[in-house]
PDB file of C-alpha atoms in Angstrom:
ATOM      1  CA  UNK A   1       0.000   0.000   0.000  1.00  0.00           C
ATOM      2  CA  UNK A   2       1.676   3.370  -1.328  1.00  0.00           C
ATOM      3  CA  UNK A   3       1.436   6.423   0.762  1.00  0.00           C
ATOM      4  CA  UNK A   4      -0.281   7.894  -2.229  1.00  0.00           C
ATOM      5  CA  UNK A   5      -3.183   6.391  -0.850  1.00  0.00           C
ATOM      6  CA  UNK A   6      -3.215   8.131   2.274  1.00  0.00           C
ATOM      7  CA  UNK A   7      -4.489  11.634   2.857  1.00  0.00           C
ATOM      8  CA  UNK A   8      -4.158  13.702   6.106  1.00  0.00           C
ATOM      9  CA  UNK A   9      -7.429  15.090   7.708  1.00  0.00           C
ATOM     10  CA  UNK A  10      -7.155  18.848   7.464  1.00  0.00           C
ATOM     11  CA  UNK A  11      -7.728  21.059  10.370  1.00  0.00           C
ATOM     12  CA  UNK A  12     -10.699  22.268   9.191  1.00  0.00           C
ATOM     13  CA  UNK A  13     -11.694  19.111   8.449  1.00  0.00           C
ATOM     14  CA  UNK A  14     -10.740  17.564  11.852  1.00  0.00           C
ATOM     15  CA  UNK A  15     -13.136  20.459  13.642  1.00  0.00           C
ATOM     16  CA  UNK A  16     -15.808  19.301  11.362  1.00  0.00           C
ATOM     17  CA  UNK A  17     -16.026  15.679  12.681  1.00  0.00           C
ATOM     18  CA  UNK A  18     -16.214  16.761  16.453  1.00  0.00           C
ATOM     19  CA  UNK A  19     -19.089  16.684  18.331  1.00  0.00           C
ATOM     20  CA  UNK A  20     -21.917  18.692  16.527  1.00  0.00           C
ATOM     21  CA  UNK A  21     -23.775  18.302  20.776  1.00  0.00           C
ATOM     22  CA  UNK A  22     -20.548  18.605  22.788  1.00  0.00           C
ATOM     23  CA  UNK A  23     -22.524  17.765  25.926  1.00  0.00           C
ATOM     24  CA  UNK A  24     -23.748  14.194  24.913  1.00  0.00           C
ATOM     25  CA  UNK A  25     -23.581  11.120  26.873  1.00  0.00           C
ATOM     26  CA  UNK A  26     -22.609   7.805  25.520  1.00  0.00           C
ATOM     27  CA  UNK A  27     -25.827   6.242  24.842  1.00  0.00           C
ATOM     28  CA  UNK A  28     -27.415   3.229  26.994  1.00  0.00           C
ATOM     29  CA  UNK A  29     -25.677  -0.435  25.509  1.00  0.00           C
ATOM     30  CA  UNK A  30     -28.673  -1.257  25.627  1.00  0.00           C
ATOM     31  CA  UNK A  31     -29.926   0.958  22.158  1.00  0.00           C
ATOM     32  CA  UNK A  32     -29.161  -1.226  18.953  1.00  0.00           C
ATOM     33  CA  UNK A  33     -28.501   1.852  17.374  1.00  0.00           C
ATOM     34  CA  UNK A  34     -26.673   4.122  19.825  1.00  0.00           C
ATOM     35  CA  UNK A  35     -25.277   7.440  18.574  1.00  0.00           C
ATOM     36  CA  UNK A  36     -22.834   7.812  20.577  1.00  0.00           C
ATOM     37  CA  UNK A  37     -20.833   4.408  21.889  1.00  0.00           C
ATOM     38  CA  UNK A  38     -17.289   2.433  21.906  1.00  0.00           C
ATOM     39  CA  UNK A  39     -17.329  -0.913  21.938  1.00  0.00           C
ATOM     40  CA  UNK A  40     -13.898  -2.074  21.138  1.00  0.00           C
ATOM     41  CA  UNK A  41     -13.709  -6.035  21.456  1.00  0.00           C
ATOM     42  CA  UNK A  42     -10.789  -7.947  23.610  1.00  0.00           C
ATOM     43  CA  UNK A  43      -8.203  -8.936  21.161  1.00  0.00           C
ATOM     44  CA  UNK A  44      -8.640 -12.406  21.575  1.00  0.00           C
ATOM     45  CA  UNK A  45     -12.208 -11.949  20.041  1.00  0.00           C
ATOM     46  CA  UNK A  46     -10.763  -9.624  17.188  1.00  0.00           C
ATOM     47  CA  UNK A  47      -8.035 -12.895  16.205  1.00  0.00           C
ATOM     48  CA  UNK A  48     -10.439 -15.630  17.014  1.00  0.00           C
ATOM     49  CA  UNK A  49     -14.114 -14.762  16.287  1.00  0.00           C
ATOM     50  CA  UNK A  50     -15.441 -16.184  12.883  1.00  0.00           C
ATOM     51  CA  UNK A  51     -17.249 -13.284  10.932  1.00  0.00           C
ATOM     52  CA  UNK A  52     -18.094 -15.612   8.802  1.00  0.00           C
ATOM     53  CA  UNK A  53     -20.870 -14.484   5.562  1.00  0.00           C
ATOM     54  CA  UNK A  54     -22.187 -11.361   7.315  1.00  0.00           C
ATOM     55  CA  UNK A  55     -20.015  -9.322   5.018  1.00  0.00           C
ATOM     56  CA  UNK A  56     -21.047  -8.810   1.355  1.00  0.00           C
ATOM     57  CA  UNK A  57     -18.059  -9.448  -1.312  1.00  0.00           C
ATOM     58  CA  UNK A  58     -17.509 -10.593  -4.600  1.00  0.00           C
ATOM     59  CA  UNK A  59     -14.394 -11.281  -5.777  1.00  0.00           C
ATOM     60  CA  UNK A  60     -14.234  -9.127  -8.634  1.00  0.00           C
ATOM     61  CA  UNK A  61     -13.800  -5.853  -6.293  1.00  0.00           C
ATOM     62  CA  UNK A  62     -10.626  -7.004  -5.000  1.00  0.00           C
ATOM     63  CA  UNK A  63      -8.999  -5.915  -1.880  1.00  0.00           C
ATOM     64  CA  UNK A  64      -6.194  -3.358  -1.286  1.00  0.00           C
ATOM     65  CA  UNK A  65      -5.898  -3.552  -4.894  1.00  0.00           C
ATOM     66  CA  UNK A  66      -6.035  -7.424  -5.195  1.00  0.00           C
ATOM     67  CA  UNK A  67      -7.965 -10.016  -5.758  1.00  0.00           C
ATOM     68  CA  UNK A  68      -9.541 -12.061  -3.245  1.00  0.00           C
ATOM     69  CA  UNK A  69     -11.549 -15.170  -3.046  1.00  0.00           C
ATOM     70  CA  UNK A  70     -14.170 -14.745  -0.982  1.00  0.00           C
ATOM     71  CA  UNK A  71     -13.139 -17.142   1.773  1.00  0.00           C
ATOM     72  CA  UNK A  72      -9.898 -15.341   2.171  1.00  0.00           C
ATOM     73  CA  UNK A  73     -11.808 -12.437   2.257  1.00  0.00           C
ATOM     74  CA  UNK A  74     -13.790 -13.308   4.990  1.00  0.00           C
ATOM     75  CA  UNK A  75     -10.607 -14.700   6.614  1.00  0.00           C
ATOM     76  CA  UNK A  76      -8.631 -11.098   6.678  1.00  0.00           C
ATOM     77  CA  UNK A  77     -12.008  -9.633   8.278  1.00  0.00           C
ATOM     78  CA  UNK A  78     -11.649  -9.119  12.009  1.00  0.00           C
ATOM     79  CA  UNK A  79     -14.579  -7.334  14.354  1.00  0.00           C
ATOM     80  CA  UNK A  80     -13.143  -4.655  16.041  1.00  0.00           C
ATOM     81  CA  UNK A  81     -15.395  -2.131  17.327  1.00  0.00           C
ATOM     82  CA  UNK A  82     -18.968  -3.504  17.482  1.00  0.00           C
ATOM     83  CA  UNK A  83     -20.756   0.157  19.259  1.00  0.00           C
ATOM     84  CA  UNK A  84     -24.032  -0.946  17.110  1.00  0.00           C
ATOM     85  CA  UNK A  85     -26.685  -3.335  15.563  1.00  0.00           C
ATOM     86  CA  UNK A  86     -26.644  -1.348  12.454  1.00  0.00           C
ATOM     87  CA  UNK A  87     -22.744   0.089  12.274  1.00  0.00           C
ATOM     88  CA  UNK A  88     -19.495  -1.531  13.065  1.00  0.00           C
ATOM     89  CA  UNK A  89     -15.786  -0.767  12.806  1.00  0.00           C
ATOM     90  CA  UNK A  90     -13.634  -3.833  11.776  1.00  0.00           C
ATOM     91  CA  UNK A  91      -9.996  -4.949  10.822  1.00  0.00           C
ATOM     92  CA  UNK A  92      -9.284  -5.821   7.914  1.00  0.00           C
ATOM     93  CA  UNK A  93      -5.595  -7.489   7.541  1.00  0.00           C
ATOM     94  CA  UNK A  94      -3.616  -7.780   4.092  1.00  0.00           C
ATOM     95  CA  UNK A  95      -1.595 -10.543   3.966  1.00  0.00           C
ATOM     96  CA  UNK A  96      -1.791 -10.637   7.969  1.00  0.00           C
ATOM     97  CA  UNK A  97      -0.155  -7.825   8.744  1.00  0.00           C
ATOM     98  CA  UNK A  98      -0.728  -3.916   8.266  1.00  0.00           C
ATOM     99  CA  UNK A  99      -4.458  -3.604   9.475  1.00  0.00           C
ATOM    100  CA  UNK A 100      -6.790  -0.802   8.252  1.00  0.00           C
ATOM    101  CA  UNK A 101     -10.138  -0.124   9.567  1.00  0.00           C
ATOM    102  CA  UNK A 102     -13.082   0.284   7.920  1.00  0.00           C
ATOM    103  CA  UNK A 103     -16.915   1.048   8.581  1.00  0.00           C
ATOM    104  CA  UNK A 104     -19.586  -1.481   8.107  1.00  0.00           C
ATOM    105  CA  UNK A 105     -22.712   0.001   7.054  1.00  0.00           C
ATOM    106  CA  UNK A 106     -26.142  -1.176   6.747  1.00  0.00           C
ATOM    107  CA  UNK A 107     -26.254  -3.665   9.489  1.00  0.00           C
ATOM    108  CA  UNK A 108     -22.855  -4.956   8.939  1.00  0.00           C
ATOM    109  CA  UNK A 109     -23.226  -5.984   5.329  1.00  0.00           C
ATOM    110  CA  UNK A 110     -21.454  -2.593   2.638  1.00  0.00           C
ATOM    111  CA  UNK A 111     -17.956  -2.076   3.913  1.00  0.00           C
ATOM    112  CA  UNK A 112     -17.067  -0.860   0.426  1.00  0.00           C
ATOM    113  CA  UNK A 113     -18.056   2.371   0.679  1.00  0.00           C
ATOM    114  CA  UNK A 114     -15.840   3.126   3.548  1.00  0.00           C
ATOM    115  CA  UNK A 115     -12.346   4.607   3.084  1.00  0.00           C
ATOM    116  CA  UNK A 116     -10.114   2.461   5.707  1.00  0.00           C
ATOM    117  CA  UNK A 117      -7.864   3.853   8.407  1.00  0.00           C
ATOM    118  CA  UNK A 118      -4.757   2.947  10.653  1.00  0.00           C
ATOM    119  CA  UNK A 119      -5.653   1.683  14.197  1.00  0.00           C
ATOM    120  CA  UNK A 120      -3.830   4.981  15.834  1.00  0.00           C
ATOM    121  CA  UNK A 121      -5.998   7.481  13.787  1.00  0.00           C
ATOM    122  CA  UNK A 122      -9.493   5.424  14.747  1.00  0.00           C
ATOM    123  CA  UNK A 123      -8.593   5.727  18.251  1.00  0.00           C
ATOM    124  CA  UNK A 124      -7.291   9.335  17.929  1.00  0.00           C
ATOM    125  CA  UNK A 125     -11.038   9.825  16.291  1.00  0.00           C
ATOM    126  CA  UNK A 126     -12.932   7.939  18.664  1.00  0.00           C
ATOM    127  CA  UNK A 127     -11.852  10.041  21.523  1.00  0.00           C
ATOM    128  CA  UNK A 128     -11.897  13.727  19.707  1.00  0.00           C
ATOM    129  CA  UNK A 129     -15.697  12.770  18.948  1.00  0.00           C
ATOM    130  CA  UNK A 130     -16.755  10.628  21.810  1.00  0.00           C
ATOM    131  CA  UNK A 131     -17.802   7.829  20.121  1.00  0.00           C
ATOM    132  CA  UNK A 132     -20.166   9.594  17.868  1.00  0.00           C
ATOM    133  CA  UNK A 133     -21.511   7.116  15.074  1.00  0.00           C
ATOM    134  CA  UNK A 134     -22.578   9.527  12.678  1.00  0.00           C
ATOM    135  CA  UNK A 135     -18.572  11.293  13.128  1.00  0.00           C
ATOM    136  CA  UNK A 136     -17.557   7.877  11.544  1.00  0.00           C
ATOM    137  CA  UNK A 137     -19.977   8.222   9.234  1.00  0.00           C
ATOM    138  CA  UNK A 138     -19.270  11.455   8.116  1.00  0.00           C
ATOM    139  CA  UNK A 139     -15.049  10.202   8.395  1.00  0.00           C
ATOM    140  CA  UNK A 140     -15.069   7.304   6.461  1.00  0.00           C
ATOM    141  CA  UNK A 141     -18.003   6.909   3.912  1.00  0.00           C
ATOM    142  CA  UNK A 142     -17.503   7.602   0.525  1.00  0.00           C
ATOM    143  CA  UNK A 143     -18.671   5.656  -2.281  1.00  0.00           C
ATOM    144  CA  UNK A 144     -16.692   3.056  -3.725  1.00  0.00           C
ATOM    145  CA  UNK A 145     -13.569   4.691  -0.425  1.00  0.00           C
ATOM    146  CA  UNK A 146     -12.475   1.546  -0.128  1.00  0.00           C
ATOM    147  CA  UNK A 147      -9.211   1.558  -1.641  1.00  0.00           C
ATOM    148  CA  UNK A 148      -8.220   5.060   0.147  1.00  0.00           C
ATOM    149  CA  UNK A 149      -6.937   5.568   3.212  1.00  0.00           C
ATOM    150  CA  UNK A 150      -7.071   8.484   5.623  1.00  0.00           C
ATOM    151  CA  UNK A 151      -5.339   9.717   8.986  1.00  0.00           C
ATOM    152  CA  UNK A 152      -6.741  11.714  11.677  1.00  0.00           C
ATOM    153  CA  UNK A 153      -4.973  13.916  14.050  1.00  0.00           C
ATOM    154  CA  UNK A 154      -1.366  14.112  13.140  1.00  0.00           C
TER     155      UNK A 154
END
């Protein structure tokens, strides 16, 4: 993955994304579809739990640029931050190393229209915006994103 594919967040950009109602609380766990929530799995569920079909791929998208069956795939898919029923954050590993994030969309299933992120900048973000689901909205959709990556905060 070239640097190329990597564009800073601007300043501007980065005050956009922060809390449009500073005061918020995180929302109950309890609300499927929380606006505001972290819910960042223990590692040994991010390595070991099987996300099996619940993500929608066909092969001829490719991945990072390369072509995947769709049981490898599946494979380099990891949950990572599950904070709803309809939204989710996961890993998703080339070659089992270098993870990006990306957004899940529409109860899990379109991750394609997410632009993917390093670990450090999804944190960074998580804690400028408190968790807010529609900030990683806002951050990360774009149609067809998925082969471009973005940083946030340095």
């Amino acid at each position: 993955m070239g640097n190329d594919l990597i564009t800073p967040v601007s300043a501007a950009d980065r005050e956009a994304f922060f809390l449009e109602c500073p005061d918020m609380d995180v929302e109950n766990s309890s609300d499927g579809y929380a606006s505001a929530a972290i819910r960042i799995l223990p590692l040994r569920d991010v390595l070991t739990r099987d996300w099996g079909e619940e993500v929608y791929y066909e092969p001829d998208m490719g991945f990072h640029g390369q072509p995947l069956s769709v049981t490898d795939f599946h494979a380099g898919m990891r949950p990572f931050d599950l904070f709803s029923e309809y939204r989710a954050c996961i890993l998703a590993f080339r070659e089992k190393k270098d993870p990006a994030v990306f957004l899940l969309d529409d109860h899990y299933a379109v991750w394609d229209d997410s632009r993917g992120t390093d670990v450090c900048s999804y944190l960074d973000f998580l804690l400028a915006t408190r968790g807010q689901s529609d900030a990683r909205k806002r951050w990360l959709s774009e149609y067809g994103g998925y082969d471009r990556r973005v940083r946030f905060g340095r």
